[in-house]
Each structure stands twice: as C-alpha cells, then as structure tokens.
Tab-separated table of C-alpha atoms in Angstrom:
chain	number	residue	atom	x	y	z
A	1	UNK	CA	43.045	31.002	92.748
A	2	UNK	CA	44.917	30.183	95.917
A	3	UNK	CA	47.991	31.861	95.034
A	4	UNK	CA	46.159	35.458	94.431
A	5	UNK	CA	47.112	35.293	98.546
A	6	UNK	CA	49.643	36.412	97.884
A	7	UNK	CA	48.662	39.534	96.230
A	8	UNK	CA	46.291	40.015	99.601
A	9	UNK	CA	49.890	40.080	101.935
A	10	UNK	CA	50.691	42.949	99.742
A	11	UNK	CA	47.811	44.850	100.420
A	12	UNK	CA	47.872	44.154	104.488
A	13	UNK	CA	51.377	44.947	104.062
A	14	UNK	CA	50.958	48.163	102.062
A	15	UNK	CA	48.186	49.488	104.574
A	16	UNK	CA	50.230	48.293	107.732
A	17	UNK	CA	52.628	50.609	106.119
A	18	UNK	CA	55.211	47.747	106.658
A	19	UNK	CA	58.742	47.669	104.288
A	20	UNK	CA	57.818	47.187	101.483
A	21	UNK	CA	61.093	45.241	100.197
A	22	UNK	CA	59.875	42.982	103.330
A	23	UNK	CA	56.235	42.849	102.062
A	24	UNK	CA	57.097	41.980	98.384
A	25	UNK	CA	59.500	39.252	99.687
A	26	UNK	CA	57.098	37.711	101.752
A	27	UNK	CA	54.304	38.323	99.211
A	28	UNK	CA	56.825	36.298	97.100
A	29	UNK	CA	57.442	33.253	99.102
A	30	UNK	CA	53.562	33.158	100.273
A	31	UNK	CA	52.638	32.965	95.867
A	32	UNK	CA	55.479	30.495	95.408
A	33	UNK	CA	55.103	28.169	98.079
A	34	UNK	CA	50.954	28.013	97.318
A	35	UNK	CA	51.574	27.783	94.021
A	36	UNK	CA	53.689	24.769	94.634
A	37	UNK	CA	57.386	24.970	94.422
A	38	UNK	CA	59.464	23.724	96.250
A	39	UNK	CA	62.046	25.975	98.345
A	40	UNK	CA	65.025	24.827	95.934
A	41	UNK	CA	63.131	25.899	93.315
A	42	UNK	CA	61.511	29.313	94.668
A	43	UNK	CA	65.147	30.128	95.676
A	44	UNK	CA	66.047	29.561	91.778
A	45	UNK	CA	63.354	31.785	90.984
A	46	UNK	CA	64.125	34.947	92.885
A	47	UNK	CA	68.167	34.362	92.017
A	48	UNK	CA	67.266	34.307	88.271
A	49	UNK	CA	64.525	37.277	88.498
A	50	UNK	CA	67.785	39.336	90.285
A	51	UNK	CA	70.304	38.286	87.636
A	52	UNK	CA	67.344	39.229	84.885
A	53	UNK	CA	67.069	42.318	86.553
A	54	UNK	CA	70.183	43.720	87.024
A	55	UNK	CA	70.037	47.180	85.856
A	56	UNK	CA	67.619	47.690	88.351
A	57	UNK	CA	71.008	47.817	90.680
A	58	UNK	CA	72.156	50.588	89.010
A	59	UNK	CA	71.246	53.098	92.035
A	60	UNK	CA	74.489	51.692	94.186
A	61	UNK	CA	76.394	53.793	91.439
A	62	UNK	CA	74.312	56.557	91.414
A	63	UNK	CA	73.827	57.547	94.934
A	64	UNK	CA	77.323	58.285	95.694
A	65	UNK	CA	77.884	60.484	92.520
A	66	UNK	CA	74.403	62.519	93.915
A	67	UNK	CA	75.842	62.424	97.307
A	68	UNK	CA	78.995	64.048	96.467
A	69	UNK	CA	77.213	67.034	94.026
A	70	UNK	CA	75.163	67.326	97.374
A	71	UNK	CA	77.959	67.750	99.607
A	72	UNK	CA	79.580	70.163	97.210
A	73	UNK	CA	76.287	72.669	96.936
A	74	UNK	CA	74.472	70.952	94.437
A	75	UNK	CA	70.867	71.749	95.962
A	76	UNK	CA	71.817	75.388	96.742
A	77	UNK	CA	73.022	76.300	93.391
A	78	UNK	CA	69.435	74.974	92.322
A	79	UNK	CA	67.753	77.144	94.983
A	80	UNK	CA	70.193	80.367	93.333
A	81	UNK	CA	69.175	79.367	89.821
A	82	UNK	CA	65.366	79.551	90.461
A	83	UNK	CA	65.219	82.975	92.629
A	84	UNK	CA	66.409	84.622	88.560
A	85	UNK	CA	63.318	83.251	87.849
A	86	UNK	CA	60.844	85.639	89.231
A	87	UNK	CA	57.832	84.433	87.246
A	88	UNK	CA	58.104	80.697	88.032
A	89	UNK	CA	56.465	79.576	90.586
A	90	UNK	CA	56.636	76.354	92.208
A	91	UNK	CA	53.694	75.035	90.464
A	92	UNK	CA	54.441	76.240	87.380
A	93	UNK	CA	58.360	74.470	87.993
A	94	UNK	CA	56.770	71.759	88.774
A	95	UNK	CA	54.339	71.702	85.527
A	96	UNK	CA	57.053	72.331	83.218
A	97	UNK	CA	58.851	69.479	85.034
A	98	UNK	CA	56.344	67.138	84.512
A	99	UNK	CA	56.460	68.194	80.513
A	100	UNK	CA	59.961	67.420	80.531
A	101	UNK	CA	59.795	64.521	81.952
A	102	UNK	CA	56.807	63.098	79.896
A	103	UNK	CA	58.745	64.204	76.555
A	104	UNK	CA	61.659	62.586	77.438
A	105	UNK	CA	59.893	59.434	78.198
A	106	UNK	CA	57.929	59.540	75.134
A	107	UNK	CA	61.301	59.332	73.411
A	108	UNK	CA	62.706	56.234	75.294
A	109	UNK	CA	64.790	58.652	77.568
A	110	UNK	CA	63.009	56.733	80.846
A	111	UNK	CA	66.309	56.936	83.140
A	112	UNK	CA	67.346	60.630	82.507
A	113	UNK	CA	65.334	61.907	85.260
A	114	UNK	CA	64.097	60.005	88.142
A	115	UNK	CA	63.552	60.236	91.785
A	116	UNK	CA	66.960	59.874	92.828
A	117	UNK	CA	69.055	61.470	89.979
A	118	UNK	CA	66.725	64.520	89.413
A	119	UNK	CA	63.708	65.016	92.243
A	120	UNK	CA	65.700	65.109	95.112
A	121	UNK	CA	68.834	67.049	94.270
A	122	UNK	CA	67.203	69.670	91.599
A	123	UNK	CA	63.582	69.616	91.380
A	124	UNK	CA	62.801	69.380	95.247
A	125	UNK	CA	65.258	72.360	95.986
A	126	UNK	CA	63.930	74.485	92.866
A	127	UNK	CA	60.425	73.854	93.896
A	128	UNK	CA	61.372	74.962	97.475
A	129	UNK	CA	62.889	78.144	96.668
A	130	UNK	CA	60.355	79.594	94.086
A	131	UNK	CA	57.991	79.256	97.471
A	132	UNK	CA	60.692	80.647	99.335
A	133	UNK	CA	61.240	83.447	97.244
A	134	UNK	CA	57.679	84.181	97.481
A	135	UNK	CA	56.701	83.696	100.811
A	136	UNK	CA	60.346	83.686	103.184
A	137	UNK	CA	60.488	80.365	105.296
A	138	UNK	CA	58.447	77.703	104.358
A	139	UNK	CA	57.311	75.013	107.406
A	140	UNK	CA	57.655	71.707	107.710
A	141	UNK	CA	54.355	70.703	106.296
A	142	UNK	CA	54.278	73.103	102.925
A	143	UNK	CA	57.820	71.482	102.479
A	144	UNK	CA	56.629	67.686	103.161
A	145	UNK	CA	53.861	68.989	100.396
A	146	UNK	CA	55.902	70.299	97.684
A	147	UNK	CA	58.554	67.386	97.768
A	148	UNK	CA	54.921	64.828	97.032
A	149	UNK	CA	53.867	66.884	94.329
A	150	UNK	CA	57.033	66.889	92.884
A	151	UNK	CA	57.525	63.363	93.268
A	152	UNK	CA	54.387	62.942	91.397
A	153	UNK	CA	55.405	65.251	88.882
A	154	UNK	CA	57.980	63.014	88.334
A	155	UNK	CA	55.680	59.605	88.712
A	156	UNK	CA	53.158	60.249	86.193
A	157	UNK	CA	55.248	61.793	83.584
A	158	UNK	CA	57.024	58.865	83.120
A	159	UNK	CA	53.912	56.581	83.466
A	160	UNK	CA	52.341	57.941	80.898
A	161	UNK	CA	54.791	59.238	78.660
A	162	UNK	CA	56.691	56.047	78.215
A	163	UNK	CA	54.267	54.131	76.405
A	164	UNK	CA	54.341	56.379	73.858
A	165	UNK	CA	57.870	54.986	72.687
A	166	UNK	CA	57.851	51.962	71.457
A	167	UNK	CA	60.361	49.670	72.450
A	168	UNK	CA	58.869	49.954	76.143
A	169	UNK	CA	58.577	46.250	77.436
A	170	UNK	CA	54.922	47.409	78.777
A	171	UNK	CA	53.898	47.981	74.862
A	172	UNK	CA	56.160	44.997	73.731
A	173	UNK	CA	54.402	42.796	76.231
A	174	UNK	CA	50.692	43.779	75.527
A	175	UNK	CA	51.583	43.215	71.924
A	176	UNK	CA	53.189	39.702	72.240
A	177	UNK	CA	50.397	38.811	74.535
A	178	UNK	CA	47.484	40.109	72.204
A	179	UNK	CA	48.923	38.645	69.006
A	180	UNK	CA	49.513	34.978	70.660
A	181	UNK	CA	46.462	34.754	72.745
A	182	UNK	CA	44.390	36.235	70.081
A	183	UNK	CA	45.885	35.123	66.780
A	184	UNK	CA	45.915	39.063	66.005
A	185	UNK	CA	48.601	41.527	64.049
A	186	UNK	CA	49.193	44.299	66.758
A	187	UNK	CA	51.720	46.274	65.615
A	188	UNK	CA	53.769	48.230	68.921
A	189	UNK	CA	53.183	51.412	66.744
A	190	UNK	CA	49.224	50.819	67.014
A	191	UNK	CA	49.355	51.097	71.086
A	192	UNK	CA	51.840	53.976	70.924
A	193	UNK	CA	49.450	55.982	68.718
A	194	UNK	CA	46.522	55.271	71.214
A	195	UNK	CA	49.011	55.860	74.068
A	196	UNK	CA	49.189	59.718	73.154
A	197	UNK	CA	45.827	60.616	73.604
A	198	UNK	CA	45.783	59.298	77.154
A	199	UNK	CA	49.605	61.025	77.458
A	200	UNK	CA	47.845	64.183	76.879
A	201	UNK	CA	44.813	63.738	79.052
A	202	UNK	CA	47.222	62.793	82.229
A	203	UNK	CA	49.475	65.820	81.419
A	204	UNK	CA	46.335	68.136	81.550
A	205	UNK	CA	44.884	66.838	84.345
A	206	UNK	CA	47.900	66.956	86.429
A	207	UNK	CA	49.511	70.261	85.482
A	208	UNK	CA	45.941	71.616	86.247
A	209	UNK	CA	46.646	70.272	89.759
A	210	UNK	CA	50.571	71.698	89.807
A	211	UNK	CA	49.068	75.072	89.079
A	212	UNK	CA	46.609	75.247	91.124
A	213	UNK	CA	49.319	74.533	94.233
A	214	UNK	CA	50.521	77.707	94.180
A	215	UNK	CA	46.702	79.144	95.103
A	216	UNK	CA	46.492	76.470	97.882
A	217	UNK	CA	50.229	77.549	99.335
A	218	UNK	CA	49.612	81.222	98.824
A	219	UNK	CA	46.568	80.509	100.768
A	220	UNK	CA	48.001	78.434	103.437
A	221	UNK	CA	50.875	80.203	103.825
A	222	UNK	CA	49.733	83.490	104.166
A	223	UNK	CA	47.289	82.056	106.947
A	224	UNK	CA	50.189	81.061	108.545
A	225	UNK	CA	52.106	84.097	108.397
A	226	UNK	CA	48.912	86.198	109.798
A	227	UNK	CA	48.682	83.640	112.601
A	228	UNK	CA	51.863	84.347	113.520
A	229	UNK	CA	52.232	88.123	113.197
A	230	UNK	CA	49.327	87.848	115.417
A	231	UNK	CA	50.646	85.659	118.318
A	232	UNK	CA	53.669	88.130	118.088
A	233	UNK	CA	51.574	91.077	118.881
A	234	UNK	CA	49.874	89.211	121.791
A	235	UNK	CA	53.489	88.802	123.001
C-alpha cells in the first residue's frame, strides 16, 4: 500500500497548482523507488514507457503547422466564417462542437480534433465571435470563460465518445482484464454497446450546459455594458 504515495504527491501537486510534467515525474520516482527498484531500473522504466509511447510526441509536428495557419489569419477567417452565421450562438457552436467531436470519436477518429489542432485555432475564435457579434467587445473574463467551455466541449466528447469504438485500448484493456481475472467471454462489442447509453447521457447533460451559456453571457454581459454606459454618463 506504500506505493499509493505516490498517487498522494499528485494530488498535493495538482492542488499546489505545481507543473504538472514536474508532479507526474516526481509522482513517478516517489511509486518506483517505494515500490522497490532500483534507480537503473526506474530509469529503464520511464525510457521504455517514452519509446512505448511515442505517438504521444506527435505535437512537435503539429504546433508549427498551427503556428504558421495562425500567422497567416487562420483564427480570423474563423471569426469571418461564424458572423454568416447569425443564428449560432456561441453555445449552440459550442454544442454542435461537442456532437462532432463525440461522433468522430465514436468512430475511432480520436486525433482529428483536439486541443491543439482544433480548440485553439477554430473553435476558440468561432466561439469568440458569435459573442462578439452579439454583444461588440467581449472582456477578459467572458473570454477566459468561453475558451473553458470550449475546452470542455472538446474534453468530454472525446471521453465519452471513444469508448464507443472498439479498438480503444480503454475497452481492449477492461476486456483483457475481465476475461483473465474472471475466467469470463467479454466480447469489446459488449462494452461498446453499454458505452452508448452513457455517450448519450454525457452529451445531454453537457450541451444542456453549452446552451444555457449564452443566457449566463447575455446576462453578464449586458450587466456589464449598463455598468459602463453608466460610469460614462457620470463622466
């Protein structure tokens, strides 16, 4: 039970709001070094979890390529695109986003979208201007607000849409586990069935939330704007 300490340096680390690439590694060592290997041997460890995880790398290609569409008016061709859109507002975007993004999931397409490829460059800017389009300049807070939501747009999609396909190593790894530990037949098709159900639930309960954002801007926003047609008149 000693090693779970290591799981506890995660937490403090977490709610120190630490790095967390610092945190895991240390949360790493602590579990290896109570657990009892030796530093040759924890060193082994993290070099072959790298090599066995080498796609995760893939971001040092992608960056650049959504740097340069940046540079080149990437995010204000999105902000264009949406203002033809006078219906959509942010939280419906933002809904039909997270549809998107749960489909494509559902159908093994996990690295199509993603924070880095698709929330920052598209979705943040689109979700930005169907506010702006509504209600002019948006402040520093609304903004900080509508990049989370769409970052959890983004989040739960995928976390519950991808275990609806199944060749995900989450379903392939409950199944292998089950069926040797149990001495059952789970077939991966068995926990993708059951998967939809709960696919469903989280896309309801969130797009509830994504729609209801636009009531709680529209009523934050237009305090704001009173507020400050009424310091103006003090003036």
């Amino acid at each position: 039970m000693i090693v779970l300490l290591g799981v506890l340096v995660v937490v403090i680390g977490f709610a120190t709001k630490r790095n967390p690439l610092l945190v895991v590694g240390v949360a790493g060592i602590a579990t290896g070094l109570l657990g009892g290997l030796t530093p040759g041997e924890l060193l082994a460890a993290f070099g072959e979890g790298f090599a066995n995880s080498r796609a995760v790398t893939i971001f040092a290609i992608t960056l650049p390529v959504i740097g340069l569409l940046e540079r080149y008016g990437l995010q204000e061709q999105a902000r264009t695109l949406i203002a033809r859109f006078g219906k959509l507002t942010t939280g419906r975007f933002l809904a039909l986003y997270l549809g998107l993004r749960q489909i494509g999931a559902a159908v093994g397409l996990t690295s199509v979208f993603g924070h880095a490829q698709t929330v920052r460059p598209l979705a943040v800017p689109m979700a930005e201007g169907a506010a702006e389009q509504r209600y002019g300049q948006l402040p520093d807070r609304t903004r900080e607000k509508i990049r989370s939501f769409s970052a959890s747009a983004d989040n739960i999609g995928l976390f519950f849409g991808e275990d609806v396909f199944l060749a995900v190593g989450s379903v392939l790894l409950i199944t292998s586990f089950v069926n040797t530990t149990y001495g059952t037949h789970l077939e991966p098709l068995h926990l993708a069935l059951w998967a939809i159900p709960t696919a469903l639930c989280g896309f309801a309960v969130h797009g509830w939330r994504l729609l209801r954002l636009d009531r709680r801007l529209e009523r934050e926003l237009l305090t704001a704007n009173a507020e400050s047609l009424a310091a103006e008149a003090v003036k």
